[in-house]
Coordinates of N, CA, C and O in Angstrom, one line a residue:
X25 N -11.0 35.9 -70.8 CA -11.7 36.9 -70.2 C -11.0 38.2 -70.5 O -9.8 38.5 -70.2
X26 N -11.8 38.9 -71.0 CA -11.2 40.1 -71.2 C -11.5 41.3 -70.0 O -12.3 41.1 -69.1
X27 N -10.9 42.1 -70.0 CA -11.6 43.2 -68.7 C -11.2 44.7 -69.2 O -10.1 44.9 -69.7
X28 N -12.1 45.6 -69.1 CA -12.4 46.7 -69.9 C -12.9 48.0 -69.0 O -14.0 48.1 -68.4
X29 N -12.1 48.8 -69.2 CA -11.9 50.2 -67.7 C -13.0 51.1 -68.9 O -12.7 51.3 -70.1
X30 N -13.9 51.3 -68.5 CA -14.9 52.6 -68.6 C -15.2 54.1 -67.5 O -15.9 54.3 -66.6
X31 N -14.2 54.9 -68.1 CA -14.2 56.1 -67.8 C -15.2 57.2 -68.0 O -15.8 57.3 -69.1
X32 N -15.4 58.2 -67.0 CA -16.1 59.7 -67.4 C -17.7 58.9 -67.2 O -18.4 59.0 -68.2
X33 N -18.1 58.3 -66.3 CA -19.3 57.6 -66.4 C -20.0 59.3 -65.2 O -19.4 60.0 -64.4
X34 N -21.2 59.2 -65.7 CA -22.3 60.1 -65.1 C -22.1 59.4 -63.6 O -21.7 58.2 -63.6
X35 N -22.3 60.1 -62.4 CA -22.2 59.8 -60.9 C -23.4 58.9 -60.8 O -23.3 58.0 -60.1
X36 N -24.8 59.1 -61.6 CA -25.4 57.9 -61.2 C -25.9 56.9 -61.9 O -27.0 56.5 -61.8
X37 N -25.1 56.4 -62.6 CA -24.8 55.0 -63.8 C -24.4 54.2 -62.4 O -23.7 54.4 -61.4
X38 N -25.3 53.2 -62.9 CA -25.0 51.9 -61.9 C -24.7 50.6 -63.0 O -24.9 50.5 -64.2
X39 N -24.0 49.6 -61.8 CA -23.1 48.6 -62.6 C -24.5 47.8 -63.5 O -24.2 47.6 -64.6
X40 N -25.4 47.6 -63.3 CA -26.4 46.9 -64.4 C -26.9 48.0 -65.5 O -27.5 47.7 -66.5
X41 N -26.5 49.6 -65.2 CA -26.2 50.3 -66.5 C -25.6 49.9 -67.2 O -26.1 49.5 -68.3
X42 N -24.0 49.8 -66.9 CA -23.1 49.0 -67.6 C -23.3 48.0 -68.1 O -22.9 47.8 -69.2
X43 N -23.9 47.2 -67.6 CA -23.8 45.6 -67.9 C -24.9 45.6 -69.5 O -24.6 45.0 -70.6
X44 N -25.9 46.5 -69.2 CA -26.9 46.5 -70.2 C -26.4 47.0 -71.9 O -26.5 46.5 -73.0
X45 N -25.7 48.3 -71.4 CA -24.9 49.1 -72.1 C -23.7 48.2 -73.2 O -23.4 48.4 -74.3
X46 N -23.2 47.3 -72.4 CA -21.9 46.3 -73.0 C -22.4 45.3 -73.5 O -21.9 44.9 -74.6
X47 N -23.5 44.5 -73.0 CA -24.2 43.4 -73.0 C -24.5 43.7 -74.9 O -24.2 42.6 -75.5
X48 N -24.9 44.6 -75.6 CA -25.1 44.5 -76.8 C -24.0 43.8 -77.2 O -24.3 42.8 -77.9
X49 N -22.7 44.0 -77.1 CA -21.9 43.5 -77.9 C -21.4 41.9 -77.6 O -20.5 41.3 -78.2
X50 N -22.2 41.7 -76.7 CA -21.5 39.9 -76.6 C -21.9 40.0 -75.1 O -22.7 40.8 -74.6
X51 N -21.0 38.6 -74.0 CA -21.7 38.2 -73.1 C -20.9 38.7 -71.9 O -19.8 38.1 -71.5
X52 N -21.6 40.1 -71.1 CA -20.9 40.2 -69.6 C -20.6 39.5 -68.5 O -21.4 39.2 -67.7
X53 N -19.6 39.4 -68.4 CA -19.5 38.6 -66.7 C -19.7 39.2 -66.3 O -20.9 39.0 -65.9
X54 N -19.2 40.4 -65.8 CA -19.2 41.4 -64.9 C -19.3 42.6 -65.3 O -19.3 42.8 -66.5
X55 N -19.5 43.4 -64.6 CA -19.8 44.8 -65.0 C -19.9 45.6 -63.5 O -21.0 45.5 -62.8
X56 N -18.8 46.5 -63.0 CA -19.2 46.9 -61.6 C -18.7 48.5 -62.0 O -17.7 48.9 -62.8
X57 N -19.6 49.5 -61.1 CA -19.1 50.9 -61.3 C -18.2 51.4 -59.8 O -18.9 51.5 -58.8
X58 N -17.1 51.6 -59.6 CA -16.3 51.6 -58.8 C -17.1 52.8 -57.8 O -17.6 53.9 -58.2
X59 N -17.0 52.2 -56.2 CA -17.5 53.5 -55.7 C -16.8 53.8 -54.3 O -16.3 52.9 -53.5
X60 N -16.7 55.0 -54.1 CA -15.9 55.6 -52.9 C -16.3 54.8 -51.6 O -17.5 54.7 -51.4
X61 N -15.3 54.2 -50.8 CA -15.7 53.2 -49.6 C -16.3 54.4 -48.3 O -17.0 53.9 -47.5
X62 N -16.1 55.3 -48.3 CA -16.8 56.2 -47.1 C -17.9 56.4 -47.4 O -18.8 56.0 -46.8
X63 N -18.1 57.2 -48.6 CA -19.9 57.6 -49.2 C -20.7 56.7 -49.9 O -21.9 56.8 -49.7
X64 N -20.2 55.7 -50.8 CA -20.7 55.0 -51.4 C -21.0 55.4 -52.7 O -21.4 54.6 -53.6
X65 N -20.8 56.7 -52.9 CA -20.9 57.5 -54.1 C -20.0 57.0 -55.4 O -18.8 56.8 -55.1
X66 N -20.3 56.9 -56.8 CA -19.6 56.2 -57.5 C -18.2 57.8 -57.8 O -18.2 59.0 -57.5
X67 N -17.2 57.0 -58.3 CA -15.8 57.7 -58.6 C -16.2 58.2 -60.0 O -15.6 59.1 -60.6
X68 N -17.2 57.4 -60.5 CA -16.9 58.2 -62.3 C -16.3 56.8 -62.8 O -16.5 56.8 -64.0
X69 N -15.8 56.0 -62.5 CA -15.9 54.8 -63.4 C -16.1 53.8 -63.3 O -16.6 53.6 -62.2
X70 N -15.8 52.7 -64.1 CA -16.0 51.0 -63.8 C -15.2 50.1 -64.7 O -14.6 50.5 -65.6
X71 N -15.2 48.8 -64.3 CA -15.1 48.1 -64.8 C -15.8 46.8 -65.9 O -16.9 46.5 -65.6
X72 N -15.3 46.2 -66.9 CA -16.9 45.4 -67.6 C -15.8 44.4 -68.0 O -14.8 44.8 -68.6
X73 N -16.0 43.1 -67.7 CA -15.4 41.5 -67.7 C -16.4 41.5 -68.9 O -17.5 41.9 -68.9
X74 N -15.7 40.6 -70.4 CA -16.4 40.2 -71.1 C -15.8 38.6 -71.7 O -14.6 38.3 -71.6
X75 N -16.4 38.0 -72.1 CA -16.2 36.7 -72.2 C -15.6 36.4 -73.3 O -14.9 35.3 -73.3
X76 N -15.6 36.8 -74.0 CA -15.2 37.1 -75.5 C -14.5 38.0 -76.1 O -15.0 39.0 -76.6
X77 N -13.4 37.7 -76.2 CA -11.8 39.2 -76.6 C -12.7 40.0 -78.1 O -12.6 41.2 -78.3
X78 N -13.3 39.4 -78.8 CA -13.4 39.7 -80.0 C -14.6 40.6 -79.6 O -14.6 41.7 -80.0
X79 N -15.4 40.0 -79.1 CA -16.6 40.9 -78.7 C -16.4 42.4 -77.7 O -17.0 43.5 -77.7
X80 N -15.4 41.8 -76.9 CA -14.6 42.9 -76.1 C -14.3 44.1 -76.9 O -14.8 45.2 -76.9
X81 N -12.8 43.5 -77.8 CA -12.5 44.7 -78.8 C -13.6 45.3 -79.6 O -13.4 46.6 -79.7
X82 N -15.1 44.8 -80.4 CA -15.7 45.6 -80.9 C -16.5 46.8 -79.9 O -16.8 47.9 -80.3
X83 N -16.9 46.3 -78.6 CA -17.6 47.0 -77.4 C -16.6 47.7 -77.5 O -17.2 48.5 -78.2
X84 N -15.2 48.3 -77.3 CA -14.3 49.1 -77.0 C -14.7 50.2 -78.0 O -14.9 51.3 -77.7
X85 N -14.6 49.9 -79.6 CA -14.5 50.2 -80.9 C -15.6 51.6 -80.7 O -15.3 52.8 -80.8
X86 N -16.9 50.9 -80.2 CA -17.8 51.3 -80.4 C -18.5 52.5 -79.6 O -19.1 53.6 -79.9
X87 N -18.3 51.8 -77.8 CA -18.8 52.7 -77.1 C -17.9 54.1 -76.3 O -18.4 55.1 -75.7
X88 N -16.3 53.6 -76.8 CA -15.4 54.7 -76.6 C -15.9 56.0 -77.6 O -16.1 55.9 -78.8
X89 N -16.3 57.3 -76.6 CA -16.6 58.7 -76.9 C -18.2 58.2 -77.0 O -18.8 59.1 -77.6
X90 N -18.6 57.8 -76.9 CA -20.2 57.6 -77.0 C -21.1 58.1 -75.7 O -20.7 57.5 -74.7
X91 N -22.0 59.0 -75.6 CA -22.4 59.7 -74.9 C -23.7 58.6 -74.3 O -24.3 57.7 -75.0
X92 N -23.7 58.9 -73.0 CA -24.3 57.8 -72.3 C -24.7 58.8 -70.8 O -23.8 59.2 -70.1
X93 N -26.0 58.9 -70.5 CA -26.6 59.9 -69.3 C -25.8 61.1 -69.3 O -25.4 61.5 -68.2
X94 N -25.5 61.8 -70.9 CA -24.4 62.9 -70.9 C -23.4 63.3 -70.6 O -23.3 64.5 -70.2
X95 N -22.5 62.3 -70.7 CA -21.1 62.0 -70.6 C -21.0 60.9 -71.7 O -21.5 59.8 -72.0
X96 N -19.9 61.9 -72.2 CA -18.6 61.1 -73.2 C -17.9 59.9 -72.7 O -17.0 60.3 -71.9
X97 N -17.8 58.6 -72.8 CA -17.4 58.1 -72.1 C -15.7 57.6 -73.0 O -15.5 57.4 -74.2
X98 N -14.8 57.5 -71.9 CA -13.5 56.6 -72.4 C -13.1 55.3 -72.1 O -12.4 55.1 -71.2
X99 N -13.6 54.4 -73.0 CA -13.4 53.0 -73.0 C -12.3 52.6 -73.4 O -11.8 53.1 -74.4
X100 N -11.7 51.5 -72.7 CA -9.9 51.0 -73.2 C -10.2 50.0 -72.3 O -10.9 49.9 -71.2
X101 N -9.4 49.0 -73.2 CA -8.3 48.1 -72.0 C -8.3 48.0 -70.9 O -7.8 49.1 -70.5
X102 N -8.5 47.4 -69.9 CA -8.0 47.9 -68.6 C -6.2 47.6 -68.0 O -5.8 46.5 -68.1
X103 N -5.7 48.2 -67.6 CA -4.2 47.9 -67.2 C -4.4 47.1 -65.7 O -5.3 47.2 -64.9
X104 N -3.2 46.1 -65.9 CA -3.0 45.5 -64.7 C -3.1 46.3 -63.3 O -2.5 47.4 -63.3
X105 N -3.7 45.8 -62.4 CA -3.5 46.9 -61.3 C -2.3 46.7 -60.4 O -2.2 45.7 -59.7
X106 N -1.4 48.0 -60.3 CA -0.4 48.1 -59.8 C -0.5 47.8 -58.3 O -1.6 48.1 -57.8
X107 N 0.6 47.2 -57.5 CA 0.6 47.1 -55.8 C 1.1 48.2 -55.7 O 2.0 48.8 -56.1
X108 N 0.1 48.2 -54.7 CA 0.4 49.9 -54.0 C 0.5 49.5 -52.8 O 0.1 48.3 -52.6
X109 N 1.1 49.9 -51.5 CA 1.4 50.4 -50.4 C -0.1 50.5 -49.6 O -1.2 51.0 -49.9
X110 N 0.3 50.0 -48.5 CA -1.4 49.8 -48.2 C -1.1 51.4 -47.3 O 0.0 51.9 -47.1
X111 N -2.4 51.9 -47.0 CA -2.0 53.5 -46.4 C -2.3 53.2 -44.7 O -2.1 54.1 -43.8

């Protein structure tokens, strides 16, 4: 399983945007657009689980800087997420 941070997303791209958008390149598990717990409003980005590393890396290749509801988007890797301190 691969897992793949998509940045600079338009405020109203929803996670089956994503899914559709990634879905060309091989098979989504998941696909969720991260959103603010008070408003519900998205943060500008997400995440996209793909099943397939190989298919993963070409989805990265391809849709990093690719404009999508007019926004550039920045696709990578996603990094482990750090423990943080609960507040």
């Amino acid at each position: 399983m691969t897992n793949i941070y998509v940045g600079n997303l338009a405020y109203q791209t929803s996670s089956s945007d994503l899914e559709s958008a990634f879905g060309e390149y091989g098979e989504v598990v998941r696909a969720q657009v991260v959103s603010d717990r008070d408003t519900g409003r998205s943060k500008g980005f997400g995440f996209v689980e793909m099943s397939n590393s190989d298919d993963a890396q070409m989805a990265i290749r391809n849709m990093d800087g690719q404009e999508v509801q007019g926004r550039n988007l920045k696709v990578n890797l996603a990094r482990p997420r750090e423990d943080r301190p609960r507040r």
